[in-house]
Amino acid sequence: MKNDPILTKKIVAGKYKGKSLKLPSKETTRSSKMIVVESFFNTIQFDVIDSVVVEVFSGSGSIGLEALSRGAKRILFMEKDRDAIKALRTNIAQTDPSACEVYEGDSFSNITQVKKRLETLGESAFIYVDPPFSYREGMEEIYDKTISLIASLPLSLTKLIIIEHMSTLELPDLIGEYNLLKSKRFGKTSLTYYA
């Protein structure tokens, strides 16, 4: 029986450019496409420098670690899947572990801890939310729960909210106190911004 090849993707820019990030199995997580990652970082440009980034449903941590590589000062990762956490910790070890915090377990419960942490740091953050696409088993309510999670975020803790989602999903113009700024489509995946 041959072993599954280890899936990897590289950090695109910044001080860890070219480092290979290990990806967890395709069954449990879906890695953000390169074009999506590039578009996101082109949007926030230099605002990422010295910022805090929260990656909700972080998987391998590719968005957070890309942000770290481009000058973000602290990344809070939120992930529940065991395989993904293992890959995430391996990936963090190649960069700057002192700037990274991993919140293991259900993101919908752990968001309370993360909000407290941001308050303690006295920081507002870029919140990157990449929920599992809802066609997966047991994920039917994921977007409703994600929208509630976003609505629960205080304005004082948030610079910008970015949702990576299925292009077929229509997101509301308003989530809690957040207005839809723009949405960009990349085939089956879209990025939608709220502030």
CSV table of C-alpha atoms in Angstrom, one decimal:
chain,number,residue,atom,x,y,z
A,1,MET,CA,0.0,0.0,0.0
A,2,LYS,CA,1.5,3.3,-1.0
A,3,ASN,CA,1.5,6.2,1.3
A,4,ASP,CA,-0.6,9.3,0.4
A,5,PRO,CA,1.7,12.0,-0.9
A,6,ILE,CA,2.1,14.9,1.7
A,7,LEU,CA,0.3,17.9,0.3
A,8,THR,CA,2.0,21.2,0.7
A,9,LYS,CA,1.7,24.8,-0.4
A,10,LYS,CA,4.3,27.6,-0.2
A,11,ILE,CA,4.2,31.0,1.5
A,12,VAL,CA,4.0,33.5,-1.3
A,13,ALA,CA,5.7,36.6,0.0
A,14,GLY,CA,7.5,38.2,3.0
A,15,LYS,CA,10.2,36.9,5.3
A,16,TYR,CA,9.1,33.3,5.2
A,17,LYS,CA,8.6,33.3,1.4
A,18,GLY,CA,9.1,29.9,-0.2
A,19,LYS,CA,8.6,27.9,3.1
A,20,SER,CA,6.4,24.8,2.5
A,21,LEU,CA,3.3,24.5,4.6
A,22,LYS,CA,2.0,21.0,5.2
A,23,LEU,CA,-1.7,20.6,4.4
A,24,PRO,CA,-4.0,18.3,6.3
A,25,SER,CA,-5.9,15.7,4.3
A,26,LYS,CA,-8.3,17.0,1.7
A,27,GLU,CA,-11.2,15.2,3.4
A,28,THR,CA,-11.2,17.3,6.4
A,29,THR,CA,-10.1,20.7,5.1
A,30,ARG,CA,-9.9,22.7,1.9
A,31,SER,CA,-6.9,24.9,1.4
A,32,SER,CA,-7.4,28.5,0.2
A,33,LYS,CA,-6.5,28.8,-3.5
A,34,MET,CA,-3.4,30.8,-4.4
A,35,ILE,CA,-5.4,33.3,-6.4
A,36,VAL,CA,-7.7,33.9,-3.4
A,37,VAL,CA,-4.8,34.3,-1.0
A,38,GLU,CA,-3.1,36.8,-3.4
A,39,SER,CA,-6.3,38.8,-3.8
A,40,PHE,CA,-6.8,39.1,-0.1
A,41,PHE,CA,-3.3,40.3,0.6
A,42,ASN,CA,-3.5,42.8,-2.3
A,43,THR,CA,-6.7,44.2,-0.7
A,44,ILE,CA,-5.2,44.7,2.8
A,45,GLN,CA,-1.7,45.5,1.4
A,46,PHE,CA,0.4,47.2,4.0
A,47,ASP,CA,-2.3,47.3,6.6
A,48,VAL,CA,-1.3,43.8,7.6
A,49,ILE,CA,2.0,45.1,9.0
A,50,ASP,CA,2.0,45.1,12.8
A,51,SER,CA,-1.6,43.9,12.8
A,52,VAL,CA,-3.3,41.0,14.6
A,53,VAL,CA,-5.0,38.4,12.4
A,54,VAL,CA,-7.5,35.9,13.6
A,55,GLU,CA,-7.9,32.9,11.3
A,56,VAL,CA,-11.2,31.1,12.1
A,57,PHE,CA,-11.3,27.5,10.8
A,58,SER,CA,-7.7,27.8,10.1
A,59,GLY,CA,-6.8,24.4,8.8
A,60,SER,CA,-3.1,24.4,7.9
A,61,GLY,CA,-2.9,28.1,8.9
A,62,SER,CA,-1.9,29.3,5.4
A,63,ILE,CA,-3.7,32.6,5.6
A,64,GLY,CA,-2.4,33.4,9.1
A,65,LEU,CA,1.2,32.4,8.4
A,66,GLU,CA,1.2,34.3,5.1
A,67,ALA,CA,0.1,37.3,7.1
A,68,LEU,CA,2.9,36.7,9.6
A,69,SER,CA,5.4,36.4,6.8
A,70,ARG,CA,4.2,39.8,5.5
A,71,GLY,CA,4.6,41.6,8.8
A,72,ALA,CA,1.6,40.9,11.0
A,73,LYS,CA,2.7,40.8,14.7
A,74,ARG,CA,0.3,38.2,16.1
A,75,ILE,CA,-1.8,35.4,14.7
A,76,LEU,CA,-4.7,33.7,16.5
A,77,PHE,CA,-5.6,30.4,14.9
A,78,MET,CA,-8.9,28.6,15.6
A,79,GLU,CA,-9.2,24.9,14.5
A,80,LYS,CA,-11.0,21.8,15.7
A,81,ASP,CA,-9.8,19.0,13.4
A,82,ARG,CA,-7.0,16.9,14.9
A,83,ASP,CA,-5.2,16.3,11.5
A,84,ALA,CA,-5.4,20.0,10.7
A,85,ILE,CA,-4.0,21.0,14.2
A,86,LYS,CA,-1.1,18.7,13.7
A,87,ALA,CA,-0.3,20.2,10.3
A,88,LEU,CA,-0.8,23.7,11.7
A,89,ARG,CA,1.6,23.2,14.6
A,90,THR,CA,4.3,21.8,12.2
A,91,ASN,CA,3.8,24.9,10.0
A,92,ILE,CA,4.0,27.3,12.9
A,93,ALA,CA,7.3,25.7,14.0
A,94,GLN,CA,8.9,26.8,10.7
A,95,THR,CA,8.0,30.5,11.3
A,96,ASP,CA,7.7,32.4,14.6
A,97,PRO,CA,5.9,30.3,17.2
A,98,SER,CA,6.1,33.1,19.8
A,99,ALA,CA,3.8,35.2,17.5
A,100,CYS,CA,1.2,32.4,17.1
A,101,GLU,CA,-1.6,31.2,19.4
A,102,VAL,CA,-3.7,28.1,18.6
A,103,TYR,CA,-7.2,27.8,20.0
A,104,GLU,CA,-8.1,24.1,19.7
A,105,GLY,CA,-11.7,23.0,19.6
A,106,ASP,CA,-15.0,24.3,18.3
A,107,SER,CA,-14.6,27.9,16.9
A,108,PHE,CA,-18.2,28.8,17.8
A,109,SER,CA,-17.4,28.1,21.5
A,110,ASN,CA,-13.8,29.4,21.4
A,111,ILE,CA,-14.7,32.8,19.9
A,112,THR,CA,-15.4,34.0,23.5
A,113,GLN,CA,-11.8,33.2,24.5
A,114,VAL,CA,-10.4,34.9,21.4
A,115,LYS,CA,-12.5,38.1,22.0
A,116,LYS,CA,-11.2,38.2,25.6
A,117,ARG,CA,-7.6,37.8,24.3
A,118,LEU,CA,-8.0,40.7,21.8
A,119,GLU,CA,-9.4,42.8,24.6
A,120,THR,CA,-6.3,41.9,26.8
A,121,LEU,CA,-4.0,42.7,23.9
A,122,GLY,CA,-6.0,46.0,23.3
A,123,GLU,CA,-6.1,45.2,19.6
A,124,SER,CA,-8.6,45.1,16.8
A,125,ALA,CA,-7.9,42.4,14.3
A,126,PHE,CA,-8.4,41.2,10.7
A,127,ILE,CA,-10.9,38.3,11.1
A,128,TYR,CA,-10.5,35.8,8.3
A,129,VAL,CA,-13.3,33.3,8.3
A,130,ASP,CA,-13.1,30.2,6.1
A,131,PRO,CA,-15.9,27.8,7.1
A,132,PRO,CA,-16.1,24.3,5.7
A,133,PHE,CA,-18.3,24.4,2.6
A,134,SER,CA,-21.8,23.5,3.6
A,135,TYR,CA,-22.2,20.6,1.2
A,136,ARG,CA,-20.2,18.4,3.6
A,137,GLU,CA,-21.9,16.0,6.0
A,138,GLY,CA,-22.9,17.6,9.2
A,139,MET,CA,-22.1,21.1,7.9
A,140,GLU,CA,-25.6,22.2,6.8
A,141,GLU,CA,-25.9,24.9,9.5
A,142,ILE,CA,-22.3,26.1,9.3
A,143,TYR,CA,-23.0,29.4,7.5
A,144,ASP,CA,-25.9,30.3,9.8
A,145,LYS,CA,-23.7,29.7,12.8
A,146,THR,CA,-20.8,31.6,11.1
A,147,ILE,CA,-23.1,34.6,10.5
A,148,SER,CA,-24.1,34.6,14.2
A,149,LEU,CA,-20.4,34.3,15.2
A,150,ILE,CA,-19.6,37.4,13.1
A,151,ALA,CA,-22.6,39.3,14.4
A,152,SER,CA,-21.3,38.7,18.0
A,153,LEU,CA,-18.0,40.4,17.3
A,154,PRO,CA,-17.7,43.9,18.9
A,155,LEU,CA,-16.8,46.7,16.5
A,156,SER,CA,-13.9,47.6,18.8
A,157,LEU,CA,-12.1,44.3,18.2
A,158,THR,CA,-12.5,44.3,14.4
A,159,LYS,CA,-10.6,46.0,11.6
A,160,LEU,CA,-12.1,44.0,8.8
A,161,ILE,CA,-14.0,40.7,8.4
A,162,ILE,CA,-13.2,38.5,5.4
A,163,ILE,CA,-15.3,35.5,4.6
A,164,GLU,CA,-14.1,32.9,2.1
A,165,HIS,CA,-17.2,31.0,0.9
A,166,MET,CA,-18.9,29.0,-1.8
A,167,SER,CA,-19.8,31.4,-4.7
A,168,THR,CA,-23.3,30.0,-4.7
A,169,LEU,CA,-23.9,31.4,-1.2
A,170,GLU,CA,-25.7,34.8,-1.0
A,171,LEU,CA,-24.5,36.7,2.0
A,172,PRO,CA,-26.6,39.4,3.6
A,173,ASP,CA,-25.7,43.1,3.1
A,174,LEU,CA,-25.7,43.5,6.9
A,175,ILE,CA,-24.4,41.1,9.6
A,176,GLY,CA,-25.0,42.5,13.0
A,177,GLU,CA,-23.3,46.0,12.8
A,178,TYR,CA,-21.2,45.1,9.8
A,179,ASN,CA,-21.9,46.2,6.3
A,180,LEU,CA,-20.9,44.3,3.2
A,181,LEU,CA,-18.1,46.3,1.5
A,182,LYS,CA,-17.4,44.1,-1.6
A,183,SER,CA,-17.4,40.6,-2.8
A,184,LYS,CA,-15.0,39.0,-5.3
A,185,ARG,CA,-15.5,35.7,-7.1
A,186,PHE,CA,-12.9,33.1,-8.1
A,187,GLY,CA,-14.8,30.3,-9.8
A,188,LYS,CA,-16.5,28.2,-7.0
A,189,THR,CA,-14.9,30.3,-4.2
A,190,SER,CA,-15.7,33.9,-3.3
A,191,LEU,CA,-14.2,36.4,-0.8
A,192,THR,CA,-16.6,38.8,0.8
A,193,TYR,CA,-15.5,41.8,3.0
A,194,TYR,CA,-17.4,43.4,5.9
A,195,ALA,CA,-16.6,46.4,8.1
